């Protein structure tokens, strides 16, 4: 079992990472110390791993509650937060409660938001069970729910006390969801630099075929890179953390415009393709680099079906993105892998060009 230290000013926690390690979680001090434990478990995960979860549940705490959560973007909502809080109050959980989420990025975002506001903040452990949540969303402390048509517009910064990753859970994850995880991994390839991008390209099939050593290495690299960024800009104040939004301004708009028929990670792949085309259109990324990075993104086209889309609507949705100021769309763009620029404003026609070029590969 590997341990990765996440050091953030005034905060420190560890990520445990390994294969077939879930049974060790109930023996950790942080669990043993807490008598009151509230579990938020993804419904599909629960259906696939009921025995493991039940055994864990039986081994922990004295007062406990199992809240089974249906992970959909629609349920990243105040209604679900209200339901979780109502269950906490009804069952007399106080400030000394430990909340544990077991599930993907949606479950983690909702459960951590609830943990951050209940009794002004209770202890929180994240057990990510999708590839996307293992490489990205479980670390960094962003919690959140959607509101109206805007993704993640309500939320807090709240770091977990521990992140526990058992890649064994990935064995029941549908292929489509592995592709979603690849979306964030590709983002890290473009953020970290050419060597890591090449590594991902070479290991693409090993990841899809579930090679444990490869998956653990990739998760470790992504988490280490993200934690370095978060350490230096936890609350997205200096601009450094903004690089993590590469492709995401496009992706969030694609998700909303497609009415969430397309998943976050799939939208990230299409969004990265748009960001590459936009970077090329404004002469930041040269043609040879565009041609170097695109094929790996396009190699997932079979698993992404974007229905008929409206570029004007996509543009309007992007203008409402929470990261914008004065209705100006701010993009994260790149000169090459590892060389990023944030807060770039471009002409509307360049954005439309990027949308048409980036989305063409993924049309249903
Ligand atoms: N907080 C952050 O920093 C951050 C970063 C990136 C993404 N996100 C958010 O994460 C969300 C996407 O997360 P996701 O891709 O993990 O999706 P998800 O949570 O919807 O999970 C995907 C699907 O897999 C199922 N599932 C989960 N684990 C399983 C398992 N082991 N076996 C079988 N089925 C399983 C879920 O029920 C769901 O149907 C988005 O809402 C996005 O906004 C947050």
GROMACS .gro file of C-alpha atoms and ligand atoms in nm:
model
  408
    1UNK     CA    1   0.000   0.000   0.000
    2UNK     CA    2   0.143   0.339  -0.102
    3UNK     CA    3   0.096   0.655   0.104
    4UNK     CA    4   0.103   1.000  -0.051
    5UNK     CA    5   0.134   1.301   0.179
    6UNK     CA    6  -0.086   1.595   0.092
    7UNK     CA    7   0.058   1.905   0.255
    8UNK     CA    8  -0.153   2.215   0.245
    9UNK     CA    9  -0.095   2.525   0.461
   10UNK     CA   10  -0.259   2.451   0.799
   11UNK     CA   11  -0.363   2.108   0.679
   12UNK     CA   12  -0.213   1.767   0.621
   13UNK     CA   13  -0.366   1.440   0.513
   14UNK     CA   14  -0.266   1.119   0.344
   15UNK     CA   15  -0.384   0.929   0.042
   16UNK     CA   16  -0.363   0.551   0.084
   17UNK     CA   17  -0.337   0.380  -0.253
   18UNK     CA   18  -0.330   0.011  -0.341
   19UNK     CA   19  -0.504  -0.292  -0.481
   20UNK     CA   20  -0.740  -0.501  -0.269
   21UNK     CA   21  -0.685  -0.294   0.047
   22UNK     CA   22  -1.040  -0.191   0.142
   23UNK     CA   23  -1.055  -0.445   0.428
   24UNK     CA   24  -0.770  -0.251   0.596
   25UNK     CA   25  -0.969   0.073   0.618
   26UNK     CA   26  -1.168  -0.023   0.930
   27UNK     CA   27  -0.841  -0.094   1.116
   28UNK     CA   28  -0.699   0.255   1.068
   29UNK     CA   29  -0.674   0.473   1.378
   30UNK     CA   30  -0.877   0.752   1.219
   31UNK     CA   31  -1.172   0.512   1.187
   32UNK     CA   32  -1.122   0.338   1.522
   33UNK     CA   33  -1.111   0.673   1.706
   34UNK     CA   34  -1.455   0.773   1.579
   35UNK     CA   35  -1.760   0.618   1.736
   36UNK     CA   36  -2.021   0.803   1.531
   37UNK     CA   37  -1.995   0.731   1.163
   38UNK     CA   38  -2.226   0.839   0.880
   39UNK     CA   39  -2.165   0.658   0.550
   40UNK     CA   40  -2.275   0.799   0.215
   41UNK     CA   41  -2.246   0.518  -0.039
   42UNK     CA   42  -2.303   0.529  -0.414
   43UNK     CA   43  -2.601   0.308  -0.501
   44UNK     CA   44  -2.434   0.126  -0.793
   45UNK     CA   45  -2.120   0.071  -0.590
   46UNK     CA   46  -2.334  -0.068  -0.309
   47UNK     CA   47  -2.519  -0.304  -0.543
   48UNK     CA   48  -2.188  -0.433  -0.683
   49UNK     CA   49  -2.000  -0.460  -0.351
   50UNK     CA   50  -2.273  -0.511  -0.092
   51UNK     CA   51  -2.079  -0.778   0.101
   52UNK     CA   52  -1.765  -0.566   0.132
   53UNK     CA   53  -1.960  -0.257   0.238
   54UNK     CA   54  -2.170  -0.453   0.489
   55UNK     CA   55  -1.859  -0.608   0.644
   56UNK     CA   56  -1.700  -0.264   0.672
   57UNK     CA   57  -2.021  -0.121   0.821
   58UNK     CA   58  -2.034  -0.396   1.082
   59UNK     CA   59  -1.673  -0.332   1.185
   60UNK     CA   60  -1.694   0.041   1.247
   61UNK     CA   61  -1.827   0.284   1.508
   62UNK     CA   62  -2.093   0.233   1.771
   63UNK     CA   63  -2.352   0.465   1.622
   64UNK     CA   64  -2.367   0.444   1.244
   65UNK     CA   65  -2.594   0.517   0.952
   66UNK     CA   66  -2.584   0.404   0.590
   67UNK     CA   67  -2.714   0.657   0.338
   68UNK     CA   68  -2.739   0.511  -0.012
   69UNK     CA   69  -2.705   0.782  -0.274
   70UNK     CA   70  -2.799   0.773  -0.641
   71UNK     CA   71  -2.512   0.946  -0.823
   72UNK     CA   72  -2.656   1.164  -1.099
   73UNK     CA   73  -2.583   1.525  -1.190
   74UNK     CA   74  -2.949   1.598  -1.107
   75UNK     CA   75  -2.883   1.474  -0.753
   76UNK     CA   76  -2.588   1.711  -0.706
   77UNK     CA   77  -2.853   1.929  -0.551
   78UNK     CA   78  -2.978   2.112  -0.243
   79UNK     CA   79  -3.249   1.848  -0.217
   80UNK     CA   80  -2.990   1.574  -0.159
   81UNK     CA   81  -2.793   1.795   0.082
   82UNK     CA   82  -3.117   1.856   0.271
   83UNK     CA   83  -3.187   1.481   0.282
   84UNK     CA   84  -2.839   1.400   0.414
   85UNK     CA   85  -2.860   1.673   0.677
   86UNK     CA   86  -3.211   1.562   0.777
   87UNK     CA   87  -3.081   1.205   0.826
   88UNK     CA   88  -2.787   1.334   1.034
   89UNK     CA   89  -3.018   1.539   1.259
   90UNK     CA   90  -3.291   1.274   1.285
   91UNK     CA   91  -3.034   1.018   1.398
   92UNK     CA   92  -2.873   1.252   1.650
   93UNK     CA   93  -2.533   1.284   1.486
   94UNK     CA   94  -2.334   1.565   1.649
   95UNK     CA   95  -2.014   1.757   1.580
   96UNK     CA   96  -1.808   1.449   1.665
   97UNK     CA   97  -1.938   1.264   1.358
   98UNK     CA   98  -1.711   1.119   1.090
   99UNK     CA   99  -1.870   1.124   0.746
  100UNK     CA  100  -1.730   0.877   0.494
  101UNK     CA  101  -1.822   0.883   0.126
  102UNK     CA  102  -1.772   0.572  -0.086
  103UNK     CA  103  -1.837   0.637  -0.452
  104UNK     CA  104  -1.739   0.844  -0.754
  105UNK     CA  105  -1.693   1.216  -0.803
  106UNK     CA  106  -2.062   1.299  -0.769
  107UNK     CA  107  -2.097   1.116  -0.436
  108UNK     CA  108  -1.773   1.274  -0.311
  109UNK     CA  109  -1.871   1.628  -0.415
  110UNK     CA  110  -2.213   1.604  -0.247
  111UNK     CA  111  -2.102   1.419   0.068
  112UNK     CA  112  -1.803   1.648   0.125
  113UNK     CA  113  -2.024   1.956   0.085
  114UNK     CA  114  -2.262   1.815   0.346
  115UNK     CA  115  -1.965   1.739   0.577
  116UNK     CA  116  -1.831   2.092   0.533
  117UNK     CA  117  -2.153   2.265   0.641
  118UNK     CA  118  -2.300   2.025   0.899
  119UNK     CA  119  -2.233   2.159   1.249
  120UNK     CA  120  -1.990   2.402   1.082
  121UNK     CA  121  -1.781   2.114   0.955
  122UNK     CA  122  -1.738   1.752   1.060
  123UNK     CA  123  -1.457   1.506   0.986
  124UNK     CA  124  -1.461   1.361   0.637
  125UNK     CA  125  -1.300   1.063   0.460
  126UNK     CA  126  -1.325   1.006   0.086
  127UNK     CA  127  -1.314   0.656  -0.063
  128UNK     CA  128  -1.321   0.717  -0.440
  129UNK     CA  129  -1.443   0.425  -0.651
  130UNK     CA  130  -1.427   0.558  -1.009
  131UNK     CA  131  -1.109   0.620  -1.207
  132UNK     CA  132  -1.202   0.988  -1.240
  133UNK     CA  133  -1.245   1.035  -0.868
  134UNK     CA  134  -0.923   0.843  -0.794
  135UNK     CA  135  -0.704   1.054  -1.023
  136UNK     CA  136  -0.868   1.386  -0.957
  137UNK     CA  137  -1.179   1.478  -0.762
  138UNK     CA  138  -1.098   1.303  -0.432
  139UNK     CA  139  -0.793   1.525  -0.374
  140UNK     CA  140  -0.794   1.903  -0.360
  141UNK     CA  141  -1.087   1.982  -0.136
  142UNK     CA  142  -1.341   2.124  -0.379
  143UNK     CA  143  -1.694   2.029  -0.276
  144UNK     CA  144  -2.004   2.122  -0.466
  145UNK     CA  145  -2.350   2.089  -0.609
  146UNK     CA  146  -2.513   2.219  -0.926
  147UNK     CA  147  -2.779   2.488  -0.930
  148UNK     CA  148  -3.010   2.552  -1.225
  149UNK     CA  149  -2.799   2.508  -1.533
  150UNK     CA  150  -2.468   2.589  -1.369
  151UNK     CA  151  -2.233   2.310  -1.267
  152UNK     CA  152  -2.070   2.315  -0.923
  153UNK     CA  153  -2.180   2.675  -0.862
  154UNK     CA  154  -2.251   2.615  -0.490
  155UNK     CA  155  -1.978   2.465  -0.275
  156UNK     CA  156  -1.690   2.505  -0.035
  157UNK     CA  157  -1.321   2.431  -0.005
  158UNK     CA  158  -1.296   2.153   0.251
  159UNK     CA  159  -1.008   1.909   0.275
  160UNK     CA  160  -1.071   1.547   0.373
  161UNK     CA  161  -0.899   1.386   0.672
  162UNK     CA  162  -0.799   1.089   0.458
  163UNK     CA  163  -0.842   0.959   0.104
  164UNK     CA  164  -0.844   0.582   0.067
  165UNK     CA  165  -0.808   0.440  -0.286
  166UNK     CA  166  -0.857   0.071  -0.358
  167UNK     CA  167  -0.832   0.020  -0.734
  168UNK     CA  168  -1.005  -0.317  -0.696
  169UNK     CA  169  -1.334  -0.124  -0.706
  170UNK     CA  170  -1.259  -0.032  -1.068
  171UNK     CA  171  -1.325  -0.392  -1.174
  172UNK     CA  172  -1.701  -0.331  -1.166
  173UNK     CA  173  -1.685   0.010  -1.330
  174UNK     CA  174  -1.846   0.022  -1.677
  175UNK     CA  175  -1.604   0.085  -1.967
  176UNK     CA  176  -1.771   0.422  -2.034
  177UNK     CA  177  -1.668   0.533  -1.684
  178UNK     CA  178  -1.308   0.421  -1.735
  179UNK     CA  179  -1.307   0.645  -2.044
  180UNK     CA  180  -1.435   0.928  -1.821
  181UNK     CA  181  -1.134   0.876  -1.595
  182UNK     CA  182  -0.912   0.888  -1.903
  183UNK     CA  183  -1.052   1.240  -1.962
  184UNK     CA  184  -0.891   1.374  -1.645
  185UNK     CA  185  -0.577   1.162  -1.700
  186UNK     CA  186  -0.536   1.317  -2.048
  187UNK     CA  187  -0.575   1.658  -1.885
  188UNK     CA  188  -0.285   1.573  -1.651
  189UNK     CA  189  -0.083   1.455  -1.952
  190UNK     CA  190  -0.121   1.799  -2.108
  191UNK     CA  191  -0.056   1.973  -1.775
  192UNK     CA  192   0.247   1.776  -1.661
  193UNK     CA  193   0.439   1.767  -1.988
  194UNK     CA  194   0.541   1.567  -2.293
  195UNK     CA  195   0.703   1.280  -2.101
  196UNK     CA  196   0.388   1.203  -1.904
  197UNK     CA  197   0.169   1.256  -2.211
  198UNK     CA  198   0.380   0.999  -2.399
  199UNK     CA  199   0.362   0.762  -2.103
  200UNK     CA  200  -0.018   0.780  -2.106
  201UNK     CA  201  -0.020   0.725  -2.482
  202UNK     CA  202   0.197   0.415  -2.446
  203UNK     CA  203   0.001   0.283  -2.147
  204UNK     CA  204  -0.346   0.365  -2.284
  205UNK     CA  205  -0.439   0.001  -2.348
  206UNK     CA  206  -0.286  -0.125  -2.024
  207UNK     CA  207  -0.507   0.119  -1.832
  208UNK     CA  208  -0.817   0.013  -2.025
  209UNK     CA  209  -0.723  -0.353  -1.970
  210UNK     CA  210  -0.693  -0.288  -1.598
  211UNK     CA  211  -0.321  -0.343  -1.541
  212UNK     CA  212  -0.290  -0.274  -1.166
  213UNK     CA  213   0.071  -0.151  -1.162
  214UNK     CA  214   0.008   0.089  -1.448
  215UNK     CA  215  -0.314   0.224  -1.297
  216UNK     CA  216  -0.151   0.279  -0.956
  217UNK     CA  217   0.145   0.462  -1.117
  218UNK     CA  218  -0.082   0.688  -1.320
  219UNK     CA  219  -0.307   0.768  -1.021
  220UNK     CA  220   0.002   0.849  -0.812
  221UNK     CA  221   0.144   1.086  -1.075
  222UNK     CA  222  -0.186   1.271  -1.118
  223UNK     CA  223  -0.243   1.308  -0.743
  224UNK     CA  224   0.112   1.425  -0.678
  225UNK     CA  225   0.087   1.689  -0.949
  226UNK     CA  226  -0.255   1.808  -0.828
  227UNK     CA  227  -0.146   1.822  -0.464
  228UNK     CA  228   0.156   2.040  -0.553
  229UNK     CA  229  -0.077   2.285  -0.726
  230UNK     CA  230  -0.332   2.278  -0.444
  231UNK     CA  231  -0.059   2.330  -0.182
  232UNK     CA  232   0.039   2.655  -0.349
  233UNK     CA  233  -0.310   2.781  -0.434
  234UNK     CA  234  -0.565   2.595  -0.222
  235UNK     CA  235  -0.850   2.841  -0.277
  236UNK     CA  236  -0.779   2.939  -0.638
  237UNK     CA  237  -0.653   3.283  -0.540
  238UNK     CA  238  -0.317   3.320  -0.717
  239UNK     CA  239  -0.421   3.179  -1.052
  240UNK     CA  240  -0.199   2.870  -1.024
  241UNK     CA  241  -0.488   2.632  -0.952
  242UNK     CA  242  -0.672   2.758  -1.261
  243UNK     CA  243  -0.458   2.535  -1.483
  244UNK     CA  244  -0.654   2.239  -1.348
  245UNK     CA  245  -0.950   2.376  -1.543
  246UNK     CA  246  -0.786   2.299  -1.878
  247UNK     CA  247  -1.066   2.192  -2.115
  248UNK     CA  248  -1.328   2.237  -1.841
  249UNK     CA  249  -1.483   2.566  -1.958
  250UNK     CA  250  -1.576   2.383  -2.277
  251UNK     CA  251  -1.660   2.061  -2.091
  252UNK     CA  252  -1.907   2.215  -1.844
  253UNK     CA  253  -2.090   2.389  -2.130
  254UNK     CA  254  -2.099   2.064  -2.334
  255UNK     CA  255  -2.246   1.875  -2.035
  256UNK     CA  256  -2.519   2.135  -1.986
  257UNK     CA  257  -2.597   2.186  -2.357
  258UNK     CA  258  -2.620   1.808  -2.401
  259UNK     CA  259  -2.853   1.795  -2.099
  260UNK     CA  260  -2.609   1.564  -1.917
  261UNK     CA  261  -2.656   1.283  -2.173
  262UNK     CA  262  -2.281   1.300  -2.189
  263UNK     CA  263  -2.079   1.240  -1.873
  264UNK     CA  264  -1.832   1.482  -1.717
  265UNK     CA  265  -1.520   1.284  -1.813
  266UNK     CA  266  -1.639   1.235  -2.171
  267UNK     CA  267  -1.709   1.608  -2.194
  268UNK     CA  268  -1.357   1.672  -2.062
  269UNK     CA  269  -1.205   1.475  -2.353
  270UNK     CA  270  -1.412   1.676  -2.606
  271UNK     CA  271  -1.334   1.996  -2.411
  272UNK     CA  272  -0.960   1.925  -2.429
  273UNK     CA  273  -0.988   1.879  -2.807
  274UNK     CA  274  -1.164   2.220  -2.825
  275UNK     CA  275  -0.895   2.379  -2.605
  276UNK     CA  276  -0.622   2.240  -2.833
  277UNK     CA  277  -0.797   2.381  -3.141
  278UNK     CA  278  -0.848   2.718  -2.973
  279UNK     CA  279  -0.482   2.729  -2.864
  280UNK     CA  280  -0.384   2.654  -3.226
  281UNK     CA  281  -0.627   2.911  -3.371
  282UNK     CA  282  -0.474   3.194  -3.170
  283UNK     CA  283  -0.123   3.078  -3.272
  284UNK     CA  284  -0.020   2.962  -2.926
  285UNK     CA  285   0.005   2.591  -3.008
  286UNK     CA  286   0.179   2.513  -3.336
  287UNK     CA  287   0.041   2.269  -3.595
  288UNK     CA  288   0.293   1.996  -3.520
  289UNK     CA  289   0.206   1.997  -3.148
  290UNK     CA  290  -0.166   1.999  -3.232
  291UNK     CA  291  -0.108   1.691  -3.444
  292UNK     CA  292   0.099   1.532  -3.169
  293UNK     CA  293  -0.169   1.561  -2.898
  294UNK     CA  294  -0.497   1.519  -3.088
  295UNK     CA  295  -0.479   1.150  -3.193
  296UNK     CA  296  -0.485   1.021  -2.834
  297UNK     CA  297  -0.792   1.236  -2.760
  298UNK     CA  298  -0.960   1.121  -3.079
  299UNK     CA  299  -0.884   0.756  -2.995
  300UNK     CA  300  -1.175   0.769  -2.745
  301UNK     CA  301  -1.428   0.895  -3.002
  302UNK     CA  302  -1.605   0.556  -3.015
  303UNK     CA  303  -1.705   0.597  -2.649
  304UNK     CA  304  -1.836   0.953  -2.677
  305UNK     CA  305  -2.157   1.042  -2.861
  306UNK     CA  306  -2.230   1.411  -2.883
  307UNK     CA  307  -2.580   1.470  -3.018
  308UNK     CA  308  -2.670   1.761  -3.246
  309UNK     CA  309  -2.534   2.071  -3.075
  310UNK     CA  310  -2.583   2.446  -3.096
  311UNK     CA  311  -2.253   2.638  -3.087
  312UNK     CA  312  -2.424   2.969  -3.004
  313UNK     CA  313  -2.592   2.811  -2.704
  314UNK     CA  314  -2.263   2.652  -2.598
  315UNK     CA  315  -2.100   2.995  -2.618
  316UNK     CA  316  -2.376   3.154  -2.406
  317UNK     CA  317  -2.342   2.879  -2.143
  318UNK     CA  318  -1.965   2.935  -2.131
  319UNK     CA  319  -2.025   3.306  -2.066
  320UNK     CA  320  -2.214   3.210  -1.751
  321UNK     CA  321  -1.930   2.988  -1.623
  322UNK     CA  322  -1.858   3.071  -1.260
  323UNK     CA  323  -1.492   3.139  -1.334
  324UNK     CA  324  -1.566   3.432  -1.561
  325UNK     CA  325  -1.569   3.799  -1.475
  326UNK     CA  326  -1.767   4.068  -1.659
  327UNK     CA  327  -1.920   3.807  -1.893
  328UNK     CA  328  -1.574   3.757  -2.049
  329UNK     CA  329  -1.483   3.394  -2.105
  330UNK     CA  330  -1.143   3.310  -1.959
  331UNK     CA  331  -0.971   3.006  -2.106
  332UNK     CA  332  -0.680   2.791  -1.996
  333UNK     CA  333  -0.479   2.733  -2.314
  334UNK     CA  334  -0.141   2.584  -2.395
  335UNK     CA  335   0.171   2.634  -2.604
  336UNK     CA  336   0.274   2.273  -2.544
  337UNK     CA  337   0.219   2.007  -2.278
  338UNK     CA  338   0.341   2.156  -1.950
  339UNK     CA  339   0.333   2.516  -2.077
  340UNK     CA  340  -0.004   2.660  -1.982
  341UNK     CA  341  -0.158   3.006  -1.987
  342UNK     CA  342  -0.462   3.107  -1.783
  343UNK     CA  343  -0.726   3.379  -1.814
  344UNK     CA  344  -0.695   3.405  -2.192
  345UNK     CA  345  -0.974   3.593  -2.367
  346UNK     CA  346  -1.034   3.529  -2.734
  347UNK     CA  347  -1.267   3.644  -3.011
  348UNK     CA  348  -1.608   3.482  -3.022
  349UNK     CA  349  -1.548   3.350  -3.374
  350UNK     CA  350  -1.231   3.171  -3.257
  351UNK     CA  351  -1.430   2.998  -2.982
  352UNK     CA  352  -1.696   2.890  -3.233
  353UNK     CA  353  -1.417   2.763  -3.461
  354UNK     CA  354  -1.269   2.564  -3.171
  355UNK     CA  355  -1.610   2.417  -3.082
  356UNK     CA  356  -1.680   2.307  -3.439
  357UNK     CA  357  -1.333   2.158  -3.481
  358UNK     CA  358  -1.307   2.000  -3.139
  359UNK     CA  359  -1.654   1.845  -3.132
  360UNK     CA  360  -1.649   1.705  -3.487
  361UNK     CA  361  -1.464   1.388  -3.374
  362UNK     CA  362  -1.726   1.298  -3.117
  363UNK     CA  363  -2.050   1.351  -3.313
  364UNK     CA  364  -2.297   1.064  -3.264
  365LIG     N1  365  -1.429   1.815  -0.671
  365LIG     C1  366  -1.348   1.813  -0.772
  365LIG     O1  367  -1.234   1.860  -0.765
  365LIG     C2  368  -1.391   1.749  -0.901
  365LIG     C3  369  -1.297   1.724  -1.003
  365LIG     C4  370  -1.339   1.658  -1.118
  365LIG     C5  371  -1.472   1.619  -1.131
  365LIG     N2  372  -1.560   1.647  -1.031
  365LIG     C6  373  -1.701   1.605  -1.042
  365LIG     O2  374  -1.703   1.462  -1.043
  365LIG     C7  375  -1.824   1.420  -1.108
  365LIG     C8  376  -1.791   1.302  -1.197
  365LIG     O3  377  -1.744   1.198  -1.118
  365LIG     P1  378  -1.739   1.047  -1.173
  365LIG     O4  379  -1.690   1.046  -1.312
  365LIG     O5  380  -1.667   0.970  -1.071
  365LIG     O6  381  -1.892   1.009  -1.184
  365LIG     P2  382  -2.002   0.944  -1.086
  365LIG     O7  383  -1.980   0.978  -0.947
  365LIG     O8  384  -2.132   0.977  -1.150
  365LIG     O9  385  -1.981   0.787  -1.108
  365LIG     C9  386  -2.000   0.734  -1.236
  365LIG    C10  387  -2.097   0.615  -1.236
  365LIG    O10  388  -2.029   0.502  -1.185
  365LIG    C11  389  -2.105   0.442  -1.079
  365LIG     N3  390  -2.003   0.381  -0.993
  365LIG    C12  391  -1.917   0.442  -0.906
  365LIG     N4  392  -1.824   0.356  -0.863
  365LIG    C13  393  -1.853   0.236  -0.920
  365LIG    C14  394  -1.791   0.109  -0.916
  365LIG     N5  395  -1.675   0.090  -0.853
  365LIG     N6  396  -1.849   0.007  -0.985
  365LIG    C15  397  -1.962   0.027  -1.058
  365LIG     N7  398  -2.021   0.147  -1.070
  365LIG    C16  399  -1.967   0.250  -1.001
  365LIG    C17  400  -2.188   0.553  -1.024
  365LIG    O11  401  -2.305   0.506  -0.963
  365LIG    C18  402  -2.220   0.632  -1.150
  365LIG    O12  403  -2.328   0.574  -1.218
  365LIG    C19  404  -1.879   1.539  -1.182
  365LIG    O13  405  -1.995   1.587  -1.120
  365LIG    C20  406  -1.769   1.644  -1.171
  365LIG    O14  407  -1.818   1.776  -1.169
  365LIG    C21  408  -1.522   1.710  -0.917
   0.00000   0.00000   0.00000
